[in-house]
Short mmCIF file of C-alpha atoms and ligand atoms in Angstrom, two decimals:
data_model
loop_
_atom_site.label_atom_id
_atom_site.label_comp_id
_atom_site.label_asym_id
_atom_site.label_seq_id
_atom_site.Cartn_x
_atom_site.Cartn_y
_atom_site.Cartn_z
CA MET A 148 0.52 0.53 0.10
CA THR A 149 1.42 3.69 -0.82
CA THR A 150 1.92 5.77 2.07
CA ASP A 151 1.38 8.77 0.19
CA ASP A 152 -0.36 11.69 2.69
CA ARG A 153 -2.40 12.37 -0.33
CA ASP A 154 -3.79 9.22 -0.89
CA ILE A 155 -7.41 8.23 -1.52
CA ALA A 156 -9.66 5.75 -1.22
CA PRO A 157 -10.11 2.94 -3.33
CA ALA A 158 -13.99 2.47 -5.22
CA VAL A 159 -14.34 -1.11 -3.39
CA PRO A 160 -12.37 -1.41 -0.10
CA GLU A 161 -11.53 -5.19 -1.06
CA LEU A 162 -10.81 -6.83 -4.48
CA GLU A 163 -12.11 -10.50 -3.41
CA THR A 164 -15.71 -8.10 -4.09
CA ILE A 165 -15.06 -7.86 -7.64
CA VAL A 166 -13.29 -11.31 -7.70
CA SER A 167 -16.86 -12.93 -6.93
CA LEU A 168 -18.75 -11.43 -9.13
CA SER A 169 -17.16 -11.42 -11.96
CA LYS A 170 -17.11 -15.18 -11.43
CA ARG A 171 -21.02 -15.30 -10.51
CA ARG A 172 -22.39 -13.12 -12.94
CA GLY A 173 -19.34 -14.68 -16.00
CA PHE A 174 -17.27 -12.06 -16.38
CA VAL A 175 -13.46 -13.82 -15.67
CA PHE A 176 -12.68 -16.91 -14.75
CA PRO A 177 -9.89 -18.95 -13.64
CA SER A 178 -8.26 -20.56 -16.41
CA SER A 179 -8.22 -24.67 -16.84
CA GLU A 180 -10.00 -24.78 -13.34
CA ILE A 181 -11.63 -28.16 -13.49
CA TYR A 182 -7.66 -29.31 -13.16
CA GLY A 183 -6.97 -26.62 -10.12
CA GLY A 184 -6.46 -23.27 -12.23
CA ILE A 185 -3.43 -22.48 -14.34
CA ASN A 186 -1.58 -19.35 -12.14
CA ALA A 187 -1.68 -15.94 -14.09
CA VAL A 188 -3.94 -17.16 -17.52
CA TRP A 189 -7.84 -16.10 -16.75
CA ASP A 190 -10.20 -16.65 -18.69
CA TYR A 191 -13.08 -13.84 -20.36
CA GLY A 192 -16.99 -15.28 -19.55
CA PRO A 193 -19.84 -14.12 -21.74
CA LEU A 194 -20.40 -11.37 -19.74
CA GLY A 195 -16.36 -10.19 -19.57
CA VAL A 196 -15.79 -10.69 -23.33
CA GLU A 197 -18.66 -8.77 -23.94
CA LEU A 198 -16.79 -6.06 -21.39
CA LYS A 199 -13.52 -6.30 -22.97
CA ASN A 200 -14.01 -6.39 -26.27
CA ASN A 201 -16.21 -2.94 -25.71
CA VAL A 202 -13.11 -1.53 -24.15
CA LYS A 203 -11.00 -2.62 -27.24
CA ARG A 204 -14.20 -0.97 -29.28
CA ALA A 205 -13.85 2.38 -27.33
CA TRP A 206 -9.95 2.46 -27.05
CA TRP A 207 -10.00 2.09 -31.26
CA LYS A 208 -12.40 4.73 -31.54
CA ALA A 209 -10.90 7.33 -30.08
CA MET A 210 -7.15 6.33 -31.60
CA VAL A 211 -8.61 5.55 -35.39
CA GLN A 212 -11.95 6.14 -36.70
CA GLU A 213 -12.34 9.32 -34.79
CA ARG A 214 -8.89 10.41 -35.88
CA ASP A 215 -7.43 10.98 -38.96
CA ASP A 216 -3.55 10.75 -38.15
CA ILE A 217 -3.89 7.69 -36.97
CA VAL A 218 -4.00 3.82 -38.21
CA GLY A 219 -4.29 0.17 -37.38
CA LEU A 220 -2.00 -2.39 -38.10
CA ASP A 221 -2.70 -6.30 -36.96
CA ALA A 222 0.75 -7.84 -36.38
CA GLY A 223 1.81 -11.77 -35.98
CA ILE A 224 2.81 -12.56 -32.38
CA LEU A 225 5.76 -14.91 -33.28
CA MET A 226 8.19 -12.33 -35.05
CA HIS A 227 11.48 -12.90 -36.43
CA PRO A 228 13.77 -13.73 -33.82
CA GLN A 229 16.56 -11.22 -34.90
CA VAL A 230 13.39 -7.70 -33.51
CA TRP A 231 13.86 -9.43 -30.04
CA VAL A 232 17.43 -8.10 -30.72
CA THR A 233 17.71 -5.44 -31.88
CA SER A 234 14.88 -4.16 -29.65
CA GLY A 235 17.01 -4.91 -26.62
CA HIS A 236 14.41 -7.63 -25.48
CA VAL A 237 16.55 -10.45 -25.17
CA GLY A 238 19.42 -8.21 -23.72
CA SER A 239 17.73 -6.19 -21.14
CA PHE A 240 13.44 -7.03 -20.97
CA SER A 241 14.21 -8.72 -17.25
CA ASP A 242 12.73 -8.24 -13.82
CA PRO A 243 15.30 -8.32 -10.26
CA LEU A 244 14.18 -11.45 -8.86
CA VAL A 245 15.25 -13.08 -5.65
CA GLU A 246 14.55 -16.99 -4.03
CA CYS A 247 14.12 -18.61 -0.59
CA ALA A 248 16.59 -20.96 0.34
CA THR A 249 13.98 -23.23 1.97
CA ASP A 250 11.64 -22.94 0.03
CA HIS A 251 13.01 -22.11 -3.64
CA ARG A 252 9.90 -19.68 -3.62
CA ARG A 253 10.49 -16.70 -6.04
CA PHE A 254 9.73 -12.89 -5.40
CA ARG A 255 10.39 -9.78 -8.19
CA LEU A 256 12.31 -7.79 -5.50
CA ASP A 257 10.51 -4.47 -6.37
CA GLU A 258 7.07 -6.08 -4.71
CA LEU A 259 8.03 -7.71 -1.18
CA PRO A 260 7.22 -5.26 1.26
CA GLY A 261 10.37 -3.12 2.57
CA ALA A 262 10.57 -3.23 -1.46
CA GLU A 263 8.44 -1.51 -3.37
CA ASN A 264 9.58 2.52 -3.17
CA LEU A 265 13.32 1.01 -4.14
CA THR A 266 15.05 2.92 -7.10
CA ALA A 267 16.18 1.38 -10.13
CA THR A 268 20.32 1.56 -8.18
CA GLU A 269 19.04 -0.03 -5.50
CA LEU A 270 17.37 -2.86 -7.19
CA ALA A 271 20.36 -4.36 -9.25
CA ASP A 272 22.48 -3.17 -5.36
CA PRO A 273 23.77 -7.27 -4.89
CA LYS A 274 23.87 -6.39 -1.79
CA ILE A 275 20.07 -4.40 -1.04
CA VAL A 276 18.68 -8.13 0.10
CA GLU A 277 21.19 -7.63 2.79
CA LYS A 278 21.07 -3.86 3.56
CA LEU A 279 17.37 -4.60 4.49
CA GLY A 280 16.68 -7.39 6.18
CA LEU A 281 13.83 -8.61 3.59
CA LYS A 282 13.40 -12.32 4.10
CA CYS A 283 11.01 -14.49 2.42
CA PRO A 284 7.33 -13.00 3.26
CA VAL A 285 5.89 -16.98 2.90
CA ASP A 286 8.22 -18.94 5.53
CA GLY A 287 10.68 -16.20 6.63
CA GLY A 288 13.68 -18.05 5.15
CA PRO A 289 16.93 -15.58 3.31
CA LEU A 290 16.52 -14.65 0.21
CA SER A 291 18.94 -14.51 -2.26
CA ALA A 292 20.51 -11.45 -4.25
CA PRO A 293 18.61 -10.36 -6.94
CA ARG A 294 19.34 -11.38 -10.57
CA ARG A 295 17.99 -10.51 -13.82
CA PHE A 296 15.26 -12.80 -15.15
CA ASN A 297 14.18 -12.37 -18.80
CA LEU A 298 10.59 -11.82 -19.32
CA MET A 299 10.18 -13.43 -22.96
CA PHE A 300 8.18 -17.25 -23.16
CA GLN A 301 10.43 -18.56 -25.90
CA THR A 302 9.24 -21.68 -28.26
CA HIS A 303 10.27 -23.07 -31.43
CA MET A 304 9.18 -22.94 -34.38
CA GLY A 305 8.63 -25.63 -37.67
CA PRO A 306 9.16 -29.30 -36.95
CA VAL A 307 12.68 -29.21 -35.39
CA GLU A 308 13.35 -28.52 -32.39
CA ASP A 309 16.83 -26.81 -32.18
CA ASP A 310 18.34 -23.99 -31.35
CA ALA A 311 18.03 -22.15 -34.82
CA SER A 312 14.18 -22.74 -34.49
CA VAL A 313 13.97 -21.15 -31.30
CA ILE A 314 10.99 -17.84 -31.03
CA TYR A 315 9.91 -15.85 -29.10
CA LEU A 316 6.08 -14.73 -28.13
CA ARG A 317 5.65 -11.70 -28.29
CA PRO A 318 5.95 -9.33 -24.84
CA GLU A 319 4.21 -5.88 -25.97
CA THR A 320 2.50 -5.40 -29.46
CA ALA A 321 5.25 -1.74 -30.36
CA GLN A 322 7.75 -4.54 -32.05
CA GLY A 323 5.07 -4.88 -35.14
CA SER A 324 4.35 -1.41 -35.59
CA TYR A 325 7.79 -0.49 -36.62
CA VAL A 326 9.23 -3.56 -38.62
CA ASN A 327 6.08 -2.23 -40.44
CA PHE A 328 6.66 1.33 -40.09
CA LYS A 329 7.28 2.07 -44.30
CA ASN A 330 4.77 -0.73 -45.57
CA VAL A 331 2.65 0.86 -43.58
CA GLN A 332 2.95 4.72 -43.88
CA GLN A 333 3.40 4.23 -47.87
CA SER A 334 0.48 2.34 -48.70
CA SER A 335 -1.22 4.66 -46.83
CA ARG A 336 0.07 7.85 -48.07
CA LYS A 337 0.80 9.17 -44.10
CA LYS A 338 2.68 12.28 -43.72
CA LEU A 339 4.48 12.95 -40.21
CA PRO A 340 2.56 13.42 -38.20
CA PHE A 341 0.95 10.22 -38.08
CA GLY A 342 -0.18 6.52 -35.80
CA ILE A 343 -0.71 3.59 -36.09
CA ALA A 344 -2.80 1.92 -33.66
CA GLN A 345 -2.83 -2.07 -32.49
CA VAL A 346 -5.04 -4.33 -30.02
CA GLY A 347 -3.75 -7.37 -30.02
CA LYS A 348 -2.05 -10.53 -27.21
CA SER A 349 0.84 -9.96 -25.76
CA PHE A 350 2.86 -12.39 -23.33
CA ARG A 351 5.71 -12.11 -20.82
CA ASN A 352 6.83 -14.61 -17.86
CA GLU A 353 6.01 -12.48 -15.10
CA ILE A 354 8.00 -13.51 -12.05
CA SER A 355 4.95 -12.72 -9.42
CA PRO A 356 1.60 -12.06 -10.86
CA GLY A 357 -1.50 -11.70 -9.38
CA ASN A 358 -4.19 -9.27 -8.24
CA PHE A 359 -6.62 -10.85 -10.58
CA VAL A 360 -6.52 -10.35 -14.11
CA PHE A 361 -4.05 -7.17 -13.09
CA ARG A 362 -0.85 -8.85 -14.40
CA MET A 363 -0.80 -11.95 -16.28
CA ARG A 364 1.62 -14.02 -18.24
CA GLU A 365 -1.19 -13.68 -20.62
CA PHE A 366 -2.97 -10.43 -21.99
CA GLU A 367 -4.28 -8.00 -24.52
CA GLN A 368 -2.57 -4.21 -25.38
CA MET A 369 -3.81 -1.30 -26.48
CA GLU A 370 -1.06 0.56 -27.83
CA MET A 371 -0.03 3.56 -29.90
CA GLN A 372 2.83 4.42 -32.25
CA TYR A 373 3.36 8.35 -32.59
CA PHE A 374 5.90 8.73 -35.17
CA VAL A 375 7.21 12.69 -35.22
CA ARG A 376 9.79 14.91 -36.82
CA PRO A 377 12.74 15.08 -33.03
CA ASP A 378 11.42 18.77 -32.48
CA ALA A 379 8.05 17.68 -31.94
CA ALA A 380 8.84 14.47 -29.83
CA ALA A 381 8.13 16.57 -26.46
CA ALA A 382 5.65 18.78 -27.69
CA THR A 383 3.73 16.01 -29.06
CA PHE A 384 4.91 13.82 -25.10
CA GLU A 385 2.85 16.31 -23.54
CA GLU A 386 -0.35 16.80 -25.67
CA TRP A 387 -1.39 12.34 -25.14
CA LEU A 388 -0.69 12.08 -21.67
CA PRO A 389 -3.71 14.28 -20.81
CA ARG A 390 -5.53 12.62 -24.03
CA ARG A 391 -4.68 9.18 -22.33
CA ARG A 392 -6.05 10.56 -19.20
CA ALA A 393 -8.83 12.01 -20.20
CA TRP A 394 -9.97 8.51 -22.01
CA TYR A 395 -10.75 6.83 -18.82
CA GLU A 396 -12.48 9.79 -17.32
CA GLN A 397 -14.64 9.91 -20.13
CA TYR A 398 -15.59 6.22 -19.82
CA GLY A 399 -16.77 7.05 -16.25
CA VAL A 400 -13.55 6.38 -14.17
CA ALA A 401 -13.75 9.39 -10.97
CA PRO A 402 -10.70 11.73 -11.58
CA GLN A 403 -10.00 11.33 -7.86
CA ARG A 404 -8.98 8.06 -8.87
CA LEU A 405 -6.27 8.69 -11.44
CA ARG A 406 -2.88 9.98 -11.22
CA THR A 407 0.30 10.84 -13.09
CA ARG A 408 3.90 10.12 -12.04
CA GLU A 409 6.97 10.48 -13.92
CA HIS A 410 9.64 8.05 -14.27
CA ALA A 411 13.13 8.48 -11.98
CA PRO A 412 16.11 9.34 -14.86
CA ASP A 413 17.32 5.68 -13.24
CA GLU A 414 13.49 3.63 -13.39
CA LEU A 415 13.29 4.80 -18.05
CA ALA A 416 13.81 1.55 -20.03
CA HIS A 417 16.04 1.34 -22.14
CA TYR A 418 14.90 3.04 -24.89
CA ALA A 419 12.92 6.34 -23.08
CA LYS A 420 13.66 9.90 -22.45
CA LYS A 421 10.45 9.85 -21.04
CA ALA A 422 7.72 8.41 -19.11
CA VAL A 423 4.81 9.02 -17.22
CA ASP A 424 2.18 6.16 -16.44
CA VAL A 425 -1.47 7.24 -15.81
CA GLU A 426 -2.07 5.78 -12.60
CA TYR A 427 -5.86 4.08 -10.62
CA ARG A 428 -6.04 3.60 -7.41
CA PHE A 429 -6.59 -0.03 -7.19
CA PRO A 430 -8.08 -1.87 -4.01
CA PHE A 431 -4.42 -2.67 -3.73
CA GLY A 432 -2.14 0.36 -4.03
CA TRP A 433 -1.37 2.90 -6.67
CA LYS A 434 -0.29 1.04 -9.85
CA GLU A 435 0.07 2.05 -13.62
CA LEU A 436 -2.78 1.01 -15.98
CA GLU A 437 -0.83 2.83 -19.01
CA GLY A 438 2.69 4.37 -19.70
CA VAL A 439 3.45 7.33 -22.37
CA HIS A 440 6.43 6.96 -23.26
CA ASN A 441 8.87 9.33 -25.32
CA ARG A 442 11.35 6.31 -27.84
CA GLY A 443 13.29 9.49 -29.09
CA ASP A 444 14.38 7.42 -32.27
CA PHE A 445 15.79 4.53 -30.87
CA ASP A 446 13.21 1.60 -32.76
CA LEU A 447 13.28 2.88 -36.16
CA SER A 448 17.35 3.47 -36.12
CA ARG A 449 18.73 -0.19 -34.30
CA HIS A 450 15.43 -1.48 -36.67
CA ALA A 451 17.35 0.34 -39.69
CA GLU A 452 21.17 -0.60 -38.65
CA ALA A 453 20.37 -4.52 -37.56
CA SER A 454 18.17 -5.05 -40.78
CA GLY A 455 20.00 -2.77 -43.40
CA GLU A 456 16.65 -1.38 -44.65
CA ASN A 457 16.13 2.42 -44.78
CA LEU A 458 13.82 3.51 -42.46
CA GLU A 459 14.79 7.42 -42.68
CA TYR A 460 11.33 8.99 -43.49
CA PHE A 461 11.50 12.07 -46.46
CA ASP A 462 9.74 15.80 -45.57
CA PRO A 463 8.59 16.84 -49.19
CA ALA A 464 7.60 20.60 -47.03
CA THR A 465 11.90 20.66 -45.74
CA GLU A 466 13.12 18.77 -48.56
CA GLU A 467 14.96 16.52 -45.22
CA HIS A 468 15.73 13.16 -44.50
CA PHE A 469 15.60 11.68 -40.83
CA VAL A 470 14.40 8.62 -38.98
CA PRO A 471 11.18 9.84 -36.81
CA TRP A 472 10.86 10.06 -32.85
CA ILE A 473 8.37 8.05 -31.40
CA VAL A 474 5.43 8.58 -28.73
CA GLU A 475 4.20 5.59 -27.85
CA THR A 476 0.43 5.22 -25.53
CA ALA A 477 1.02 2.19 -24.33
CA GLY A 478 -1.95 0.58 -22.50
CA GLY A 479 -3.14 -2.83 -21.22
CA ALA A 480 -7.13 -3.91 -22.25
CA ASP A 481 -7.49 -6.06 -19.59
CA ARG A 482 -6.68 -3.56 -16.97
CA ALA A 483 -8.51 -1.04 -18.32
CA ALA A 484 -11.67 -3.21 -17.71
CA PHE A 485 -10.69 -4.52 -14.92
CA THR A 486 -10.42 -1.14 -13.48
CA PHE A 487 -14.11 -0.57 -15.13
CA LEU A 488 -15.42 -2.77 -12.88
CA ILE A 489 -13.84 -2.01 -10.47
CA ASP A 490 -14.16 1.75 -10.49
CA SER A 491 -18.37 0.99 -11.53
CA TYR A 492 -18.94 -1.18 -8.87
CA ARG A 493 -21.66 0.53 -6.34
CA GLU A 494 -23.50 -0.31 -3.36
CA ASP A 495 -27.24 0.90 -1.89
CA GLU A 496 -30.32 0.38 0.20
CA VAL A 497 -33.25 -0.05 -2.07
CA LYS A 498 -36.62 -0.73 -0.04
CA GLY A 499 -34.14 -2.21 3.22
CA GLU A 500 -32.52 -4.13 0.75
CA ARG A 501 -28.78 -3.81 -0.25
CA ARG A 502 -28.66 -3.22 -4.38
CA VAL A 503 -25.42 -3.72 -6.43
CA SER A 504 -24.63 -2.25 -9.99
CA LEU A 505 -21.87 -1.74 -11.86
CA ALA A 506 -22.85 2.17 -13.16
CA LEU A 507 -20.42 1.12 -16.51
CA HIS A 508 -21.53 3.71 -19.07
CA PRO A 509 -23.37 2.27 -20.84
CA ASP A 510 -20.40 1.78 -24.67
CA LEU A 511 -19.06 -0.81 -22.21
CA ALA A 512 -22.09 -2.56 -20.46
CA PRO A 513 -22.15 -5.79 -22.07
CA TYR A 514 -26.10 -5.86 -22.59
CA LYS A 515 -27.42 -2.57 -23.53
CA VAL A 516 -31.10 -3.15 -22.36
CA ALA A 517 -32.97 -6.02 -20.86
CA VAL A 518 -36.77 -7.36 -21.98
CA LEU A 519 -38.50 -8.39 -19.34
CA PRO A 520 -41.99 -9.57 -18.85
CA LEU A 521 -44.24 -8.29 -16.01
CA LEU A 522 -46.24 -11.48 -16.08
CA LYS A 523 -44.67 -14.28 -18.12
CA LYS A 524 -47.63 -16.71 -17.47
CA ARG A 525 -49.33 -14.31 -20.53
CA PRO A 526 -47.92 -16.18 -23.87
CA GLU A 527 -49.17 -12.55 -25.67
CA ILE A 528 -46.82 -10.28 -22.41
CA VAL A 529 -44.10 -12.78 -23.77
CA GLU A 530 -44.75 -12.56 -27.46
CA LEU A 531 -44.09 -8.95 -26.92
CA CYS A 532 -41.24 -8.81 -25.30
CA HIS A 533 -39.46 -11.44 -28.58
CA ALA A 534 -40.53 -8.74 -30.87
CA ILE A 535 -39.71 -6.34 -29.56
CA LEU A 536 -35.50 -7.80 -28.43
CA ALA A 537 -35.85 -8.59 -31.69
CA ASP A 538 -35.61 -5.78 -33.05
CA LEU A 539 -33.56 -4.18 -30.87
CA LYS A 540 -30.75 -7.10 -31.80
CA ARG A 541 -30.48 -5.55 -35.15
CA ASP A 542 -28.62 -2.84 -33.36
CA LEU A 543 -27.40 -3.10 -29.89
CA MET A 544 -27.20 -6.31 -27.56
CA ALA A 545 -30.08 -7.23 -25.72
CA VAL A 546 -31.41 -9.77 -23.40
CA TYR A 547 -34.79 -11.10 -22.19
CA ASP A 548 -34.82 -12.77 -18.78
CA ASP A 549 -38.10 -14.09 -17.25
CA THR A 550 -36.99 -16.33 -14.82
CA ALA A 551 -37.80 -14.57 -11.29
CA ALA A 552 -40.09 -11.80 -10.56
CA ILE A 553 -39.42 -8.65 -11.62
CA GLY A 554 -37.68 -6.64 -9.03
CA LYS A 555 -35.25 -9.83 -8.91
CA LEU A 556 -35.52 -9.10 -12.97
CA TYR A 557 -34.19 -5.70 -11.71
CA ARG A 558 -31.25 -6.70 -9.44
CA ARG A 559 -29.90 -8.90 -12.11
CA GLN A 560 -29.40 -6.46 -14.25
CA ASP A 561 -28.39 -3.60 -12.29
CA GLU A 562 -25.80 -6.09 -10.60
CA ILE A 563 -24.44 -7.22 -14.77
CA GLY A 564 -24.38 -3.53 -15.38
CA THR A 565 -27.03 -2.89 -17.69
CA PRO A 566 -28.04 0.61 -18.40
CA TRP A 567 -31.81 0.07 -19.40
CA CYS A 568 -34.31 -2.57 -18.73
CA VAL A 569 -37.92 -2.48 -20.97
CA THR A 570 -40.49 -3.71 -18.97
CA VAL A 571 -43.53 -5.40 -21.00
CA ASP A 572 -47.33 -5.55 -18.90
CA VAL A 573 -51.15 -6.33 -19.17
CA ASP A 574 -51.37 -2.75 -20.31
CA SER A 575 -48.63 -2.86 -22.62
CA LEU A 576 -51.29 -5.16 -24.60
CA GLU A 577 -54.14 -2.99 -24.54
CA ASP A 578 -51.96 0.74 -24.55
CA ARG A 579 -49.33 -0.67 -27.09
CA ALA A 580 -46.71 1.02 -24.04
CA VAL A 581 -43.79 0.15 -21.93
CA THR A 582 -41.54 1.04 -19.39
CA ILE A 583 -37.79 1.70 -19.30
CA ARG A 584 -35.85 2.00 -16.17
CA ASP A 585 -32.81 3.50 -15.37
CA ARG A 586 -30.34 1.51 -13.68
CA ASP A 587 -28.88 4.59 -11.66
CA SER A 588 -31.35 6.73 -11.12
CA MET A 589 -33.95 4.26 -11.11
CA THR A 590 -37.03 6.27 -12.87
CA GLN A 591 -39.48 4.89 -15.26
CA GLU A 592 -40.77 6.28 -18.27
CA ARG A 593 -43.58 4.52 -20.27
CA VAL A 594 -42.75 5.46 -24.13
CA PRO A 595 -44.91 3.53 -27.05
CA VAL A 596 -43.31 -0.09 -27.94
CA GLU A 597 -42.25 1.01 -31.32
CA THR A 598 -40.34 4.52 -30.14
CA VAL A 599 -38.52 2.21 -27.66
CA LYS A 600 -34.88 1.19 -29.41
CA ARG A 601 -34.86 4.82 -30.89
CA VAL A 602 -35.63 5.59 -27.40
CA ILE A 603 -32.14 3.58 -26.22
CA LEU A 604 -29.71 4.87 -29.02
CA ASP A 605 -30.92 8.22 -28.34
CA ARG A 606 -29.78 7.56 -24.69
CA MET A 607 -26.68 6.31 -26.30
CA ASP A 608 -25.96 8.39 -27.79
CA ALA A 609 -26.32 10.74 -25.12
CA ALA A 610 -24.35 9.53 -22.73
CA ARG A 611 -21.21 10.19 -25.35
CA GLY A 612 -21.62 13.51 -24.68
P1 ATP B 129 4.46 -3.24 -14.96
O1 ATP B 129 5.78 -1.93 -14.27
O2 ATP B 129 2.88 -3.10 -14.76
O3 ATP B 129 4.57 -4.61 -15.44
P2 ATP B 129 5.14 -1.67 -17.49
O4 ATP B 129 5.59 -0.54 -17.47
O5 ATP B 129 6.15 -3.36 -18.20
O6 ATP B 129 4.28 -2.49 -15.96
P3 ATP B 129 4.54 -1.65 -20.39
O7 ATP B 129 5.46 -2.68 -20.47
O8 ATP B 129 4.10 -0.12 -20.39
O9 ATP B 129 4.35 -2.09 -18.87
O10 ATP B 129 2.64 -2.14 -21.03
C1 ATP B 129 1.80 -1.36 -21.04
C2 ATP B 129 0.71 -2.03 -20.37
O11 ATP B 129 0.46 -2.91 -20.88
C3 ATP B 129 0.88 -1.26 -19.26
O12 ATP B 129 0.54 -0.45 -18.51
C4 ATP B 129 -0.18 -2.59 -18.68
O13 ATP B 129 -1.32 -1.65 -18.43
C5 ATP B 129 -0.11 -3.88 -19.62
N1 ATP B 129 1.00 -4.92 -19.07
C6 ATP B 129 1.31 -4.73 -19.13
N2 ATP B 129 2.37 -5.94 -18.22
C7 ATP B 129 1.03 -6.61 -17.99
C8 ATP B 129 0.43 -7.73 -17.70
N3 ATP B 129 1.63 -8.94 -17.39
N4 ATP B 129 -0.96 -8.11 -17.44
C9 ATP B 129 -2.07 -7.45 -17.92
N5 ATP B 129 -1.87 -5.96 -18.73
C10 ATP B 129 -0.36 -6.33 -18.58
#
């Protein structure tokens, strides 16, 4: 936990509240659970896959759809192994690992109690364990001096398992954008400044995964590489940082639970000139949600040198040739979805009963609307429900439920974040009108059947501001 005086309470005190809701309602399950699970991998259930897809869609909308200067890419997870040598990952994509001499458990040094705030220089000090008197947090046993542990997963390509066939599962999507810089720039005829956006799986053999989907070994990233003139990089960085922070707020994260933190000079990655993290106040402390990095010309220069390909850009306006600098925004789809879940969690009391709801932004909610019959024994009511449902489903995720009394049906939808419920009652058969109930205000409005979809679509539009 942080000791920052300006710290504020998390939206949900106990992580377990979110973990159990996720399991119970089908957002996230432990992977391979019937075999006892596999550490650091989680599976997204029927609601989780909707939420995560919506998060990725919202990111793509902000980063690609709504911009003229950014285009998309979907590069392979497997790349030429030389990419990772050139990028520096084979040499230095590692974390400091310490091992307990008695139970042989391994820990990431900077996550041990008492070592969370160490600088990068201290973390590399071979005497640091002794100096701080650090012990194994599980059995109190003595810990080894730290050593670097490379986080890349290796596998073999092709039918022969020899050293020549070793390849890596990508630990970030960014390299795919760098090696395709020329392909993208020439085919899309983009002029600087322009960006390449990617969403996709990445893999890291994390030493101490945990905190649910916060740190996994298989996860999804949402990364954008913005290519600029060298003299524009510093100013571009300052534009992207607030823009990325504002994206989380736009989709409902409370501003007071977001902050930015600049990396200290000795903490900067080998490629970075400047790095600032957007952090969120998780139940387990302030942690990185997304990083904004000024990577200089490191990536394109290195790839140009190692591949022999000229990756310079020719600026027709100034008639200059130069290697573009890169400002990167690097976030995680799982971490973002997790944050939206936590931050939207509400508990209140309605008529003496505890009500749990997820105040998710309508664009992120798994279902936008639920259609519910007041009396499922009346076939005409059920029939009308299905007609409304079929119409809604042409444009949005909608669901029907008749397996409980109406109060309980509302609670169920509240708990999974469905913004609106449409209820069909006996009167609906006469007046051809239905009730739309709002998740957050719980107010109800009666509208003609044929306007239901329009009303919902208008409300979704209004929620976008
Ligand atoms: P950390 O310091 O937490 O290990 P990082 O600084 O190495 O993260 P980046 O390499 O900048 O992270 O990755 C960009 C984003 O990808 C992170 O901000 C995070 O949202 C996501 N991410 C990185 N590692 C993981 C992981 N193991 N599980 C889930 N998401 C991750």
